[in-house]
mmCIF file of C-alpha atoms in Angstrom:
data_model
loop_
_atom_site.group_PDB
_atom_site.id
_atom_site.type_symbol
_atom_site.label_atom_id
_atom_site.label_comp_id
_atom_site.label_asym_id
_atom_site.label_seq_id
_atom_site.Cartn_x
_atom_site.Cartn_y
_atom_site.Cartn_z
ATOM 1 C CA UNK A 1 -4.244 -52.866 -38.146
ATOM 2 C CA UNK A 2 -7.847 -52.940 -39.252
ATOM 3 C CA UNK A 3 -10.064 -50.090 -40.359
ATOM 4 C CA UNK A 4 -11.759 -50.041 -36.917
ATOM 5 C CA UNK A 5 -8.406 -49.525 -35.178
ATOM 6 C CA UNK A 6 -7.545 -46.722 -37.608
ATOM 7 C CA UNK A 7 -10.915 -45.080 -36.973
ATOM 8 C CA UNK A 8 -10.462 -45.237 -33.175
ATOM 9 C CA UNK A 9 -6.911 -43.869 -33.535
ATOM 10 C CA UNK A 10 -8.316 -40.984 -35.609
ATOM 11 C CA UNK A 11 -10.969 -40.270 -32.935
ATOM 12 C CA UNK A 12 -8.305 -40.385 -30.206
ATOM 13 C CA UNK A 13 -6.154 -37.976 -32.201
ATOM 14 C CA UNK A 14 -9.080 -35.581 -32.748
ATOM 15 C CA UNK A 15 -9.969 -35.741 -29.042
ATOM 16 C CA UNK A 16 -6.347 -34.955 -28.067
ATOM 17 C CA UNK A 17 -6.333 -31.983 -30.467
ATOM 18 C CA UNK A 18 -9.632 -30.695 -29.027
ATOM 19 C CA UNK A 19 -8.288 -31.024 -25.468
ATOM 20 C CA UNK A 20 -5.122 -29.117 -26.410
ATOM 21 C CA UNK A 21 -7.140 -26.339 -28.079
ATOM 22 C CA UNK A 22 -9.437 -26.075 -25.041
ATOM 23 C CA UNK A 23 -6.429 -25.882 -22.696
ATOM 24 C CA UNK A 24 -4.815 -23.145 -24.835
ATOM 25 C CA UNK A 25 -8.046 -21.114 -24.900
ATOM 26 C CA UNK A 26 -8.464 -21.579 -21.140
ATOM 27 C CA UNK A 27 -4.884 -20.396 -20.473
ATOM 28 C CA UNK A 28 -5.552 -17.219 -22.479
ATOM 29 C CA UNK A 29 -8.855 -16.662 -20.661
ATOM 30 C CA UNK A 30 -7.254 -17.176 -17.239
ATOM 31 C CA UNK A 31 -4.463 -14.740 -18.143
ATOM 32 C CA UNK A 32 -7.024 -12.159 -19.313
ATOM 33 C CA UNK A 33 -9.067 -12.570 -16.138
ATOM 34 C CA UNK A 34 -5.936 -12.287 -13.996
ATOM 35 C CA UNK A 35 -4.986 -9.015 -15.677
ATOM 36 C CA UNK A 36 -8.536 -7.710 -15.336
ATOM 37 C CA UNK A 37 -8.701 -8.642 -11.640
ATOM 38 C CA UNK A 38 -5.238 -7.215 -10.870
ATOM 39 C CA UNK A 39 -6.338 -3.771 -11.985
ATOM 40 C CA UNK A 40 -8.518 -3.784 -8.852
ATOM 41 C CA UNK A 41 -5.472 -4.236 -6.556
ATOM 42 C CA UNK A 42 -4.443 -1.060 -4.722
ATOM 43 C CA UNK A 43 -1.104 -0.011 -3.275
ATOM 44 C CA UNK A 44 -2.762 0.009 0.141
ATOM 45 C CA UNK A 45 -3.814 -3.615 -0.391
ATOM 46 C CA UNK A 46 -0.248 -4.627 -1.165
ATOM 47 C CA UNK A 47 1.025 -2.629 1.826
ATOM 48 C CA UNK A 48 -1.604 -4.236 4.068
ATOM 49 C CA UNK A 49 -0.219 -7.664 3.125
ATOM 50 C CA UNK A 50 3.253 -6.351 4.023
ATOM 51 C CA UNK A 51 2.327 -5.446 7.631
ATOM 52 C CA UNK A 52 4.863 -7.029 9.968
ATOM 53 C CA UNK A 53 7.539 -7.231 7.271
ATOM 54 C CA UNK A 54 10.472 -5.017 6.411
ATOM 55 C CA UNK A 55 10.163 -2.761 3.372
ATOM 56 C CA UNK A 56 11.803 0.348 1.976
ATOM 57 C CA UNK A 57 9.296 3.100 1.243
ATOM 58 C CA UNK A 58 10.494 6.034 -0.843
ATOM 59 C CA UNK A 59 8.708 9.227 0.111
ATOM 60 C CA UNK A 60 8.550 12.458 -1.900
ATOM 61 C CA UNK A 61 10.683 15.126 -0.244
ATOM 62 C CA UNK A 62 12.182 12.602 2.188
ATOM 63 C CA UNK A 63 13.787 9.746 0.293
ATOM 64 C CA UNK A 64 13.882 6.096 1.336
ATOM 65 C CA UNK A 65 12.547 5.013 4.739
ATOM 66 C CA UNK A 66 13.487 1.418 5.580
ATOM 67 C CA UNK A 67 11.748 -0.368 8.408
ATOM 68 C CA UNK A 68 8.926 -2.623 9.491
ATOM 69 C CA UNK A 69 5.499 -1.724 8.130
ATOM 70 C CA UNK A 70 3.494 -1.668 11.364
ATOM 71 C CA UNK A 71 0.121 -0.382 10.206
ATOM 72 C CA UNK A 72 -1.722 0.631 7.059
ATOM 73 C CA UNK A 73 -4.906 2.674 7.115
ATOM 74 C CA UNK A 74 -6.914 5.076 4.983
ATOM 75 C CA UNK A 75 -4.296 7.225 3.272
ATOM 76 C CA UNK A 76 -1.330 6.557 5.563
ATOM 77 C CA UNK A 77 1.037 3.924 6.886
ATOM 78 C CA UNK A 78 3.213 3.542 9.961
ATOM 79 C CA UNK A 79 6.808 2.399 9.497
ATOM 80 C CA UNK A 80 9.066 1.606 12.474
ATOM 81 C CA UNK A 81 12.590 2.515 11.389
ATOM 82 C CA UNK A 82 15.142 2.060 14.158
ATOM 83 C CA UNK A 83 14.448 4.492 17.009
ATOM 84 C CA UNK A 84 11.899 6.460 15.000
ATOM 85 C CA UNK A 85 8.366 5.835 13.893
ATOM 86 C CA UNK A 86 7.217 7.338 10.627
ATOM 87 C CA UNK A 87 3.616 8.231 9.827
ATOM 88 C CA UNK A 88 3.748 8.423 6.032
ATOM 89 C CA UNK A 89 1.098 10.064 3.875
ATOM 90 C CA UNK A 90 0.315 7.397 1.270
ATOM 91 C CA UNK A 91 -0.100 10.085 -1.392
ATOM 92 C CA UNK A 92 3.595 10.949 -0.900
ATOM 93 C CA UNK A 93 4.818 7.363 -1.459
ATOM 94 C CA UNK A 94 6.732 7.078 -4.722
ATOM 95 C CA UNK A 95 8.107 3.506 -4.582
ATOM 96 C CA UNK A 96 8.072 0.477 -2.284
ATOM 97 C CA UNK A 97 10.709 -2.251 -2.234
ATOM 98 C CA UNK A 98 10.168 -5.481 -0.329
ATOM 99 C CA UNK A 99 6.364 -5.422 -0.433
ATOM 100 C CA UNK A 100 4.479 -8.685 -0.208
ATOM 101 C CA UNK A 101 3.549 -10.323 -3.503
ATOM 102 C CA UNK A 102 0.060 -10.737 -2.064
ATOM 103 C CA UNK A 103 -2.614 -8.121 -1.516
ATOM 104 C CA UNK A 104 -5.344 -7.867 1.097
ATOM 105 C CA UNK A 105 -8.646 -6.589 -0.326
ATOM 106 C CA UNK A 106 -10.202 -3.641 1.504
ATOM 107 C CA UNK A 107 -13.254 -5.713 2.501
ATOM 108 C CA UNK A 108 -10.953 -7.843 4.692
ATOM 109 C CA UNK A 109 -9.482 -4.872 6.587
ATOM 110 C CA UNK A 110 -10.280 -4.075 10.186
ATOM 111 C CA UNK A 111 -12.697 -1.177 10.766
ATOM 112 C CA UNK A 112 -9.788 0.643 12.487
ATOM 113 C CA UNK A 113 -8.093 1.005 9.107
ATOM 114 C CA UNK A 114 -10.747 3.540 8.140
ATOM 115 C CA UNK A 115 -9.101 6.066 10.449
ATOM 116 C CA UNK A 116 -7.430 8.673 8.293
ATOM 117 C CA UNK A 117 -4.172 10.591 8.475
ATOM 118 C CA UNK A 118 -5.728 13.105 10.881
ATOM 119 C CA UNK A 119 -6.308 10.329 13.440
ATOM 120 C CA UNK A 120 -2.664 9.245 13.310
ATOM 121 C CA UNK A 121 -1.503 12.848 13.735
ATOM 122 C CA UNK A 122 -3.927 13.364 16.639
ATOM 123 C CA UNK A 123 -2.291 10.459 18.456
ATOM 124 C CA UNK A 124 1.087 12.175 18.082
ATOM 125 C CA UNK A 125 -0.475 15.417 19.306
ATOM 126 C CA UNK A 126 -2.090 13.763 22.316
ATOM 127 C CA UNK A 127 1.190 12.057 23.274
ATOM 128 C CA UNK A 128 2.847 15.488 23.429
ATOM 129 C CA UNK A 129 6.001 14.144 21.801
ATOM 130 C CA UNK A 130 8.241 16.239 19.595
ATOM 131 C CA UNK A 131 8.067 15.360 15.910
ATOM 132 C CA UNK A 132 9.607 16.365 12.634
ATOM 133 C CA UNK A 133 7.217 17.091 9.777
ATOM 134 C CA UNK A 134 8.683 16.397 6.337
ATOM 135 C CA UNK A 135 7.014 18.213 3.458
ATOM 136 C CA UNK A 136 6.906 17.002 -0.125
ATOM 137 C CA UNK A 137 9.026 19.945 -1.260
ATOM 138 C CA UNK A 138 11.866 18.707 0.973
ATOM 139 C CA UNK A 139 11.442 21.274 3.744
ATOM 140 C CA UNK A 140 11.071 20.236 7.391
ATOM 141 C CA UNK A 141 9.512 21.660 10.523
ATOM 142 C CA UNK A 142 10.336 20.400 14.002
ATOM 143 C CA UNK A 143 8.174 20.962 17.043
ATOM 144 C CA UNK A 144 5.043 19.707 18.766
ATOM 145 C CA UNK A 145 1.744 19.048 17.060
ATOM 146 C CA UNK A 146 -0.726 21.240 18.862
ATOM 147 C CA UNK A 147 -3.967 20.599 17.028
ATOM 148 C CA UNK A 148 -5.139 18.666 13.998
ATOM 149 C CA UNK A 149 -7.877 19.934 11.716
ATOM 150 C CA UNK A 150 -9.767 18.272 8.893
ATOM 151 C CA UNK A 151 -7.068 18.837 6.259
ATOM 152 C CA UNK A 152 -4.164 20.436 8.126
ATOM 153 C CA UNK A 153 -2.174 20.245 11.337
ATOM 154 C CA UNK A 154 -0.863 22.983 13.600
ATOM 155 C CA UNK A 155 2.763 22.690 14.709
ATOM 156 C CA UNK A 156 4.378 24.812 17.424
ATOM 157 C CA UNK A 157 8.075 25.240 16.678
ATOM 158 C CA UNK A 158 11.154 26.459 18.526
ATOM 159 C CA UNK A 159 11.589 28.495 21.645
ATOM 160 C CA UNK A 160 9.659 31.407 20.183
ATOM 161 C CA UNK A 161 6.623 29.101 20.026
ATOM 162 C CA UNK A 162 5.905 30.017 16.424
ATOM 163 C CA UNK A 163 2.847 28.315 14.912
ATOM 164 C CA UNK A 164 3.016 26.719 11.471
ATOM 165 C CA UNK A 165 -0.037 25.315 9.700
ATOM 166 C CA UNK A 166 0.802 22.370 7.437
ATOM 167 C CA UNK A 167 -1.720 21.053 4.923
ATOM 168 C CA UNK A 168 -2.084 17.307 4.527
ATOM 169 C CA UNK A 169 -1.594 17.793 0.782
ATOM 170 C CA UNK A 170 1.917 19.167 1.463
ATOM 171 C CA UNK A 171 2.783 16.692 4.233
ATOM 172 C CA UNK A 172 4.949 13.735 3.213
ATOM 173 C CA UNK A 173 5.627 12.216 6.639
ATOM 174 C CA UNK A 174 5.749 12.830 10.370
ATOM 175 C CA UNK A 175 8.772 11.389 12.139
ATOM 176 C CA UNK A 176 8.886 10.762 15.880
ATOM 177 C CA UNK A 177 11.749 12.489 17.698
ATOM 178 C CA UNK A 178 11.669 10.308 20.825
#
């Protein structure tokens, strides 16, 4: 092997080393960018990608609710669990099992997803159906939603038609009784 062949072999070796170093640096950069981008992912984004799938959502004061995630919106989600629908305050969610590995960014959501928890509770109120309100402290109130304010709902309970005001901050979930 002549000196020219040795020189070309040296250049090939140096080029291979440079390519390997570039690939290693790129892998580190991609990993850093992935971590930086993932910090922008929200729970709602992951739940939005789970719509139509079965998941188990643990809710403060309630426990696990297993069912199909039907809808996700601003601050709440709808889970169909057997004969009951659950409107769950997202702030009361503690864990989710079975969520999609993907996420849907908020810019890709329908404008209807901007409707807040009050809108979901108003639909229950307008339907006139009985519901069970689960509070984060574990207590429950059964009755009919009468009216829904900006940050609370008004529930009429029992035969004595007692009125209970429940703040959204205390509300974990509303369960249909139909």
